[in-house]
Each structure stands twice: as structure tokens, then as C-alpha cells.
mmCIF file of C-alpha atoms in Angstrom:
data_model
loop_
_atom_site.group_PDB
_atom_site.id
_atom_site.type_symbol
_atom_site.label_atom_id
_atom_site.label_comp_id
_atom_site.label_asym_id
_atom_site.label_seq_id
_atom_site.Cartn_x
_atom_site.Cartn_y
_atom_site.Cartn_z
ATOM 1 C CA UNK Y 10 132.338 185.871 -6.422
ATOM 2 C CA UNK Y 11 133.463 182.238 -6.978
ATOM 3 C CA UNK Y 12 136.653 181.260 -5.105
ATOM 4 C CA UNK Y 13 135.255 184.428 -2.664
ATOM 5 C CA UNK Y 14 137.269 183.795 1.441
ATOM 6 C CA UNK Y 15 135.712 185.425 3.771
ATOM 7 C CA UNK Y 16 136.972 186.320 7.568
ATOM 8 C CA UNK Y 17 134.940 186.630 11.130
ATOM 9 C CA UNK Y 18 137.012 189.707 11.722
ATOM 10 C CA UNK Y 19 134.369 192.085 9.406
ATOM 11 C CA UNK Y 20 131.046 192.355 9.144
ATOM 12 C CA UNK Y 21 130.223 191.813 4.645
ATOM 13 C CA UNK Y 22 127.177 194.051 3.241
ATOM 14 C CA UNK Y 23 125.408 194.057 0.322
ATOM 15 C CA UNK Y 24 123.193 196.638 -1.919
ATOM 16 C CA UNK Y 25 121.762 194.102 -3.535
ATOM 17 C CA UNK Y 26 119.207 192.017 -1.538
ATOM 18 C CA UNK Y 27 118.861 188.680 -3.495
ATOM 19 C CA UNK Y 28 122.976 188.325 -2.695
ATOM 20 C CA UNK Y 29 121.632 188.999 1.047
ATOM 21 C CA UNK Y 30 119.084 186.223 0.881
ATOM 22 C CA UNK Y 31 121.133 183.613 -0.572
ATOM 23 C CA UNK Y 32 124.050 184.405 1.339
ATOM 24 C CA UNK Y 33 121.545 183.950 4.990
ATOM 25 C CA UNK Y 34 120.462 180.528 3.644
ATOM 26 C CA UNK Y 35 124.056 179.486 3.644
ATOM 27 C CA UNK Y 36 124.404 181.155 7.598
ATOM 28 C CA UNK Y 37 127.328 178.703 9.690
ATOM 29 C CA UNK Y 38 126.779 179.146 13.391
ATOM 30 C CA UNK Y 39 130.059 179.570 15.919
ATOM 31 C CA UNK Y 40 129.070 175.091 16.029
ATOM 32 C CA UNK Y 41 129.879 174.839 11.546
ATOM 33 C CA UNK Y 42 125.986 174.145 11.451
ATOM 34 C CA UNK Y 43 124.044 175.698 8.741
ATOM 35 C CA UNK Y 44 120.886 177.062 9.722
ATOM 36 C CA UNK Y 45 118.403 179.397 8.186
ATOM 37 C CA UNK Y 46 119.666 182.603 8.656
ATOM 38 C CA UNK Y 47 118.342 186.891 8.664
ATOM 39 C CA UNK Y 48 117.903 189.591 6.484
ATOM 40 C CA UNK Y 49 118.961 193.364 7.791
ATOM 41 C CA UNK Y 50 118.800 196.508 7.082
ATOM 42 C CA UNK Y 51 121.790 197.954 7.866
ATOM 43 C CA UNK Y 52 123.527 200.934 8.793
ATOM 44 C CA UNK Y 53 127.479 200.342 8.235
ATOM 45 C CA UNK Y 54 130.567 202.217 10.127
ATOM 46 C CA UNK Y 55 132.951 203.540 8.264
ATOM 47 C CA UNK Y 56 132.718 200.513 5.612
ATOM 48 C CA UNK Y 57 135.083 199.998 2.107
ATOM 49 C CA UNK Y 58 135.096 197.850 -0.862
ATOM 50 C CA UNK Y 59 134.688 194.155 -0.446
ATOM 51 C CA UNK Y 60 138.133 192.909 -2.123
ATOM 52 C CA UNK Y 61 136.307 189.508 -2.698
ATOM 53 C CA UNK Y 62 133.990 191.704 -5.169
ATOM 54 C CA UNK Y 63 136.788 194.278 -6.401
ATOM 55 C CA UNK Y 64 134.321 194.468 -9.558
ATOM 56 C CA UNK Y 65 131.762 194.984 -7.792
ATOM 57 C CA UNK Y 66 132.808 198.124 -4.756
ATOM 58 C CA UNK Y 67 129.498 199.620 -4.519
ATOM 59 C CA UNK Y 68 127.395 196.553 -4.381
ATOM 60 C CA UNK Y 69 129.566 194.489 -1.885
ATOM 61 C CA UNK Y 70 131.472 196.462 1.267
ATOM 62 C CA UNK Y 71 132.771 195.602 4.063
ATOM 63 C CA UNK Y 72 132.916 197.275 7.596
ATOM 64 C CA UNK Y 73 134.135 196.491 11.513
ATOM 65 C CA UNK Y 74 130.422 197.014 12.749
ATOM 66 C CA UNK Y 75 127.028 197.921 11.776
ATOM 67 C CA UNK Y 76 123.466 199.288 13.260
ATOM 68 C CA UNK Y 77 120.732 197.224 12.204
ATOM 69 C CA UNK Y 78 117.594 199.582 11.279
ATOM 70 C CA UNK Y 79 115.379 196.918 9.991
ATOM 71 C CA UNK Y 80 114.504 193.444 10.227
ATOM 72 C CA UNK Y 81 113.926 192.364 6.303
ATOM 73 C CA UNK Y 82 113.437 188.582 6.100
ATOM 74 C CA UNK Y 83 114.038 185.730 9.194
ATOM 75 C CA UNK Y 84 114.938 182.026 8.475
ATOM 76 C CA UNK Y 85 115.580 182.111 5.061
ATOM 77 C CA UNK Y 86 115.605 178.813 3.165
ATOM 78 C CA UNK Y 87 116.583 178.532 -0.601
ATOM 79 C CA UNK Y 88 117.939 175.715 -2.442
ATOM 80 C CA UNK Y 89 121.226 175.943 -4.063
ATOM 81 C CA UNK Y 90 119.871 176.674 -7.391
ATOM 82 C CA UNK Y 91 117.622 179.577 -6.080
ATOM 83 C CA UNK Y 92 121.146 181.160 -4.800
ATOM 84 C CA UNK Y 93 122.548 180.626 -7.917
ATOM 85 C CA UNK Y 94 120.020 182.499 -9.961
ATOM 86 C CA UNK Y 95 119.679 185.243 -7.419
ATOM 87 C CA UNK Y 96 123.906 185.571 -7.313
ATOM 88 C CA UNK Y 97 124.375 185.164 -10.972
ATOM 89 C CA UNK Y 98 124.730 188.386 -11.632
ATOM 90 C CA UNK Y 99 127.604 188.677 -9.472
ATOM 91 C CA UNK Y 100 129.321 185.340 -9.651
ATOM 92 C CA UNK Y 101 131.974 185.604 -12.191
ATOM 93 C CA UNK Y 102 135.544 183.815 -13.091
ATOM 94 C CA UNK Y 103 137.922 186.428 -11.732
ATOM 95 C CA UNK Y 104 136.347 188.894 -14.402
ATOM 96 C CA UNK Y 105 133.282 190.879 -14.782
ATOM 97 C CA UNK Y 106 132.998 189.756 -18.070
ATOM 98 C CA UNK Y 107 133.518 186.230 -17.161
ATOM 99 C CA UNK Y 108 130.294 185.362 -15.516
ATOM 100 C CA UNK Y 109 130.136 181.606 -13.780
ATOM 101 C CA UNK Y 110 126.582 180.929 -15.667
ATOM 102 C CA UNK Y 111 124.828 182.033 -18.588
ATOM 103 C CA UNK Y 112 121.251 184.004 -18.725
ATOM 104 C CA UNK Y 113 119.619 180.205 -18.973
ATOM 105 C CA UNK Y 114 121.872 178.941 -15.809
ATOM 106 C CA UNK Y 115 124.142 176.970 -17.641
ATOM 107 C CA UNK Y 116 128.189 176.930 -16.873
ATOM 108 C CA UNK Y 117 130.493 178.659 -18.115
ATOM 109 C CA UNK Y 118 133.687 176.722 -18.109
ATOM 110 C CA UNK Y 119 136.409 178.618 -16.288
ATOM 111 C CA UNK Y 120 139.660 178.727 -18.439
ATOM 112 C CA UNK Y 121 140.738 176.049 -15.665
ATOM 113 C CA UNK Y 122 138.159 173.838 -16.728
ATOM 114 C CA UNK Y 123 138.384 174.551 -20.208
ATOM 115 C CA UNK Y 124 142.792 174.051 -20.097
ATOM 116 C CA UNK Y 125 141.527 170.489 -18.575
ATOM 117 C CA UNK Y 126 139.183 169.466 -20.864
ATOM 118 C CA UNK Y 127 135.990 170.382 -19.707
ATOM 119 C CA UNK Y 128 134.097 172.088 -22.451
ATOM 120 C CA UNK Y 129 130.733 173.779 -22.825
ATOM 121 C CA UNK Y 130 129.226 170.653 -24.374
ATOM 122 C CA UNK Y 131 130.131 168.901 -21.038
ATOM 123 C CA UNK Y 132 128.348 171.862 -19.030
ATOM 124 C CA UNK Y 133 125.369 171.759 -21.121
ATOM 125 C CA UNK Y 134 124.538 168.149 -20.288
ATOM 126 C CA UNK Y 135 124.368 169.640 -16.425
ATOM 127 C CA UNK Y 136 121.790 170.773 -14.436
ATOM 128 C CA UNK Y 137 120.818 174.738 -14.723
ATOM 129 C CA UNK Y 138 122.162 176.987 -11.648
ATOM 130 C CA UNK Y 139 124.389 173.956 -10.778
ATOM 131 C CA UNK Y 140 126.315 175.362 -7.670
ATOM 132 C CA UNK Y 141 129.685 176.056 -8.514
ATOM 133 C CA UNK Y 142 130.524 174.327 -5.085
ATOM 134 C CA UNK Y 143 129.159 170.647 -6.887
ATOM 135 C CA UNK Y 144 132.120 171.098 -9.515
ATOM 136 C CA UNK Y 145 135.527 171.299 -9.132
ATOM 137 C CA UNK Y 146 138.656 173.012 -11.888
ATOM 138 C CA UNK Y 147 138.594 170.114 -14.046
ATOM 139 C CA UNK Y 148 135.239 170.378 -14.434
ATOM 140 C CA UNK Y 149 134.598 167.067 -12.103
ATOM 141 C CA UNK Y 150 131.347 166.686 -10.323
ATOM 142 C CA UNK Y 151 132.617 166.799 -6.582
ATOM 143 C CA UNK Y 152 128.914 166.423 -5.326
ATOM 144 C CA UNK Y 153 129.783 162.925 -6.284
ATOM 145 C CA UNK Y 154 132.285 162.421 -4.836
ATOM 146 C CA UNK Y 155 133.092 159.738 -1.846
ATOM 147 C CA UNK Y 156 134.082 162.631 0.324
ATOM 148 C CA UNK Y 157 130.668 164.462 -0.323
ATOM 149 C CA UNK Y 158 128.356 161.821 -0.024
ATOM 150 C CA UNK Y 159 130.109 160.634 3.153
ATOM 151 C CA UNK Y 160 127.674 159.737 5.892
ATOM 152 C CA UNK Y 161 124.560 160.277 3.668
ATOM 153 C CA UNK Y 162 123.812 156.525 2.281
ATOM 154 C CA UNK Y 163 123.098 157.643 -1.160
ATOM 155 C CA UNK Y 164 125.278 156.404 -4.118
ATOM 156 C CA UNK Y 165 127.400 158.099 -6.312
ATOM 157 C CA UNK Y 166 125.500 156.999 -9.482
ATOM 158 C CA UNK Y 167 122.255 158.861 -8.343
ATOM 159 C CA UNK Y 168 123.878 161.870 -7.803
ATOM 160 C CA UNK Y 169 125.258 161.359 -10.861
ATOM 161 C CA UNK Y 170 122.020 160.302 -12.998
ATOM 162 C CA UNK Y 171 120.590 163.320 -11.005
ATOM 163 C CA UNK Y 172 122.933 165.871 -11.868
ATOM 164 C CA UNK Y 173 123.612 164.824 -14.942
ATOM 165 C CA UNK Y 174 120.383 165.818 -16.961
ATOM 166 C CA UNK Y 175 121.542 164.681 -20.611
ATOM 167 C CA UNK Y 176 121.936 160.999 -18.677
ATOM 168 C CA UNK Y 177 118.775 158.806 -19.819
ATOM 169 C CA UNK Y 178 116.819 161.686 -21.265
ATOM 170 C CA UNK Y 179 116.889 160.927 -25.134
ATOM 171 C CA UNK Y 180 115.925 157.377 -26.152
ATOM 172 C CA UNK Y 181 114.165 154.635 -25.239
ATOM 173 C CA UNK Y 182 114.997 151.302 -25.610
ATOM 174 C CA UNK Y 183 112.526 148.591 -26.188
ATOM 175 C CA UNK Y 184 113.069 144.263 -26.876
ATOM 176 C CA UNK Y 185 111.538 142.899 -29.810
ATOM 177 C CA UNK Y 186 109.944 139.279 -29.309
ATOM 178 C CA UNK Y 187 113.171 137.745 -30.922
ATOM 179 C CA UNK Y 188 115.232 139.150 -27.974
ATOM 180 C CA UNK Y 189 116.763 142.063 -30.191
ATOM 181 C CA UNK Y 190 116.969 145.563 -28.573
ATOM 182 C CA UNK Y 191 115.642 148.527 -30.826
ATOM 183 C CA UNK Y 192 115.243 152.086 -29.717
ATOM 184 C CA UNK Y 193 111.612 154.120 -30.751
ATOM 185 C CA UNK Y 194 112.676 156.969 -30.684
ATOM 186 C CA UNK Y 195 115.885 156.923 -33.403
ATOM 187 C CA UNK Y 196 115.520 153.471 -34.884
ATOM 188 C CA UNK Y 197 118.829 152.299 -33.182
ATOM 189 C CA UNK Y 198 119.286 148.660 -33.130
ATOM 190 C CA UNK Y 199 122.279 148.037 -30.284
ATOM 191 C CA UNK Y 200 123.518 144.591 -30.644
ATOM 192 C CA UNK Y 201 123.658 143.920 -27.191
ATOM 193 C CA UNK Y 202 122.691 144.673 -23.664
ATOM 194 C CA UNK Y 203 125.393 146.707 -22.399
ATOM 195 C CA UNK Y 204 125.208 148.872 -25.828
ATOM 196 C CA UNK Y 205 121.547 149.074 -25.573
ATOM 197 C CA UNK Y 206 122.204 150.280 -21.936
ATOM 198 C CA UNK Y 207 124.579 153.057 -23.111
ATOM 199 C CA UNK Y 208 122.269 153.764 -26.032
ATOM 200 C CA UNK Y 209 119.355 155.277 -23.779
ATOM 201 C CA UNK Y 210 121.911 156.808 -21.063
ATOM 202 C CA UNK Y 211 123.219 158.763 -24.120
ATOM 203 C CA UNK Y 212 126.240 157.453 -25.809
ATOM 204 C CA UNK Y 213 127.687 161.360 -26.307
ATOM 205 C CA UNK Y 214 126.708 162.124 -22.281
ATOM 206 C CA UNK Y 215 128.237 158.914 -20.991
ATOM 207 C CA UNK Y 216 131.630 159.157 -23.480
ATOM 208 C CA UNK Y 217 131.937 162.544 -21.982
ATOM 209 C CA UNK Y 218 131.233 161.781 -18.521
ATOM 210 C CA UNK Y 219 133.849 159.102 -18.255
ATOM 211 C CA UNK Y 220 136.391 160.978 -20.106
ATOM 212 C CA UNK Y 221 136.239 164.378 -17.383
ATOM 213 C CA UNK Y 222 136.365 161.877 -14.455
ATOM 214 C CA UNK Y 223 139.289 160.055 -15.873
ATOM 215 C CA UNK Y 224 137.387 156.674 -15.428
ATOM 216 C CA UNK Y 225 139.074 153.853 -16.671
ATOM 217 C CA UNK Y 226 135.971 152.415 -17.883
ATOM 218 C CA UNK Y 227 132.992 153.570 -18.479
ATOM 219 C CA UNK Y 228 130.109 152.902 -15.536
ATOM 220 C CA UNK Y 229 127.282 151.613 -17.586
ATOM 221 C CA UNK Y 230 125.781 148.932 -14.658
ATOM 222 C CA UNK Y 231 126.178 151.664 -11.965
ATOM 223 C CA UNK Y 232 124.703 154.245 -14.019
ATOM 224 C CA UNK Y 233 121.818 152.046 -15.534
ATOM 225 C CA UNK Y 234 121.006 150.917 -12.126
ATOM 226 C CA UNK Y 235 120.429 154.414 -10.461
ATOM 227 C CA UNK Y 236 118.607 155.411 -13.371
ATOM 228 C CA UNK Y 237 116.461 152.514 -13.137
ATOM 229 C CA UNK Y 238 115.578 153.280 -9.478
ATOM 230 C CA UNK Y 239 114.753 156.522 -10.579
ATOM 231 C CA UNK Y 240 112.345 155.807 -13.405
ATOM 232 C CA UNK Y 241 111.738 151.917 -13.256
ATOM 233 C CA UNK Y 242 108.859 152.194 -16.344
ATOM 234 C CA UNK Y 243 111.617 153.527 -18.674
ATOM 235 C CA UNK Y 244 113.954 150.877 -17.659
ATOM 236 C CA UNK Y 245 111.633 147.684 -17.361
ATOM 237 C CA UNK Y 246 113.044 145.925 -20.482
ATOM 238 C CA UNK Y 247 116.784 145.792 -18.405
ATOM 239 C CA UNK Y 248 116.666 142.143 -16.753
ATOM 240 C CA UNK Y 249 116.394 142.419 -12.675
#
């Protein structure tokens, strides 16, 4: 469940296998790394209801030991979004009937996000099966963040261009011969490079984006940049 704590001091089992899976890709050893992790068959002592899942007591208990029976899967590797699809069912705001993502993977803002600001049109222009560990109560992308990308080398602005689907997706813009920008795919004329910039990152996507990150101005160089390294041919009428 999102927000779920967990504690060394029991042994968490699961009915339903894909929770099993995604939760052994996301193993911590006694060192905090994260390594592939096992699948068992179980058989549990004396266990109870998971209070982490209280919606959920027969598919997620807890116990002080188990037996393993059977070995069912070893090093198991899935991407965040492949967790996310196989948890969905179980992932929820505090409320059964409050699920984290919709049947197409898209976010459900939490009433946190939504009391901040952060509506469903802001969700939409994410990524499907977006972990809910990329984005925080306000509906801010923390896998952005300085504190994320820490130590990695990669800029904010891809994650952003990369997370952000609606970002760049849309139009195309094009210069005439008199220097003039125009876009083929809506006719848009921007008057200027900066506007012509915003016009194929998506006016709506880039209005929104600076308004949930409280962004005193709106990033168009940073954001026209990563999305240029990403897809050079759709950006080579920007000057170098």
C-alpha cells in the first residue's frame, strides 16, 4: 500500500505472487544495497493481518517465522513500472476504493495532491505506472530532484523531458526562409524563439509543470536543451 513501513522484526507474506515478485526486485541487503532478490513458497507460523494492508488481511499477513517449501523464482529483476502494474491492484490512497493508478497506469491524485494543486490533467501528462516513489504530496516529481539525482551525472531536465511524456510530443516547429517560426502540425506561427520553443514542448504541459514545482519562471532553455539531446532531428531548427 502506498505510504506502507515495514519492520525487520516480522517476516511479510503474500497470496498474491506478482506483489511477491515486485516486492524481491526491490530486496535491501543487511549493507542498504538493492539486489535481485527470491521468490518462496512458504509455510507461515502462526501469521495475522498485515496492518500495512488492513484492506487487504487475506492477501498480505504477517508472521515471526516461516518454512520455505518451494523455491518459486531467484534474482528477480523488474523495472519500476513492471512493479507498478503487477501491485496496482493493491496500491491504494488509504482506501480500497482509492486506488494509486487507474486500469491504463495513470495517477490518481491523492486528496493531498489534489488540496495542493495537482490535478488529473497534471497526472495525465506523466508517464504510465509512474512509481509513486518518483512523486511526492504536492504532486512534485522528486525523481528530479537534486537529492535524487545526486551522484548520478544526469540533469534534472532529462529526467524531466523523460518523465514528462506530454513534454515535446505534439508539434513541430519548423523556420520559414524569412526567419519566421511556423509549426506543421497546428499552423502556429510563434513570434519568437523562446515562444516557438514553448510551442513544441507544449504550452499547456510546460504552464503546468512550472506551476506544481512552484518555479519562478518557467525552464524553457533547460527543457529545450534535454529534449534536444534526446531527439536532435526534431529539434534541428533551435540554433546550437
Amino acid at each position: 500500500m502506498a505510504g506502507a513501513e515495514y519492520s525487520p522484526d516480522w517476516v511479510y507474506v503474500t497470496a498474491d505472487e506478482g506483489s511477491a515478485r515486485a516486492y524481491a526486485s526491490r530486496y535491501v541487503d543487511p549493507f542498504g544495497r538493492t539486489i535481485p532478490g527470491d521468490v518462496y513458497e512458504v509455510r507461515p507460523e502462526v501469521d495475522r493481518p498485515d496492518p500495512d494492508y488492513r484492506h487487504f488481511p487475506k492477501t498480505f499477513r504477517r508472521c515471526r517465522s516461516a518454512v520455505v517449501t518451494r523455491v518459486i523464482a531467484t534474482g528477480v529483476v523488474l523495472t519500476p513500472e513492471e512493479c507498478a502494474r503487477l501491485e496496482r491492484s493493491y496500491q491504494v490512497w488509504g482506501d480500497p476504493d482509492s486506488p494509486v493508478w487507474d486500469e491504463n497506469g495513470i495517477i490518481n491524485p491523492s486528496p493531498q495532491m489534489t488540496e495542493n494543486g495537482a490535478t488529473r490533467e497534471w497526472t495525465e501528462m506523466l508517464r504510465p505506472s509512474l512509481p509513486i516513489t518518483d512523486i511526492d504530496g504536492a504532486g512534485k516529481l522528486s525523481c528530479a530532484s537534486g537529492r535524487r539525482l545526486a551522484g548520478t551525472g544526469r540533469d534534472p531536465a532529462d529526467v524531466l523531458v523523460e518523465v514528462v511524456t506530454a513534454l515535446d510530443r505534439d508539434c513541430q516547429i519548423t523556420r520559414t526562409g524569412f526567419g519566421r517560426y511556423c509549426c506543421t502540425v497546428c499552423g502556429a506561427t510563434p513570434h519568437d524563439e523562446a515562444a516557438a520553443a514553448r510551442h513544441q514542448l507544449g504550452d499547456r504541459a510546460v504552464e503546468l509543470l512550472t506551476c506544481v514545482h512552484d518555479l519562478a519562471s518557467e525552464p524553457l532553455g533547460s527543457l529545450a536543451a534535454a529534449a534536444a539531446r534526446r531527439s536532435p532531428d526534431r529539434w534541428d531548427w533551435l540554433p546550437r
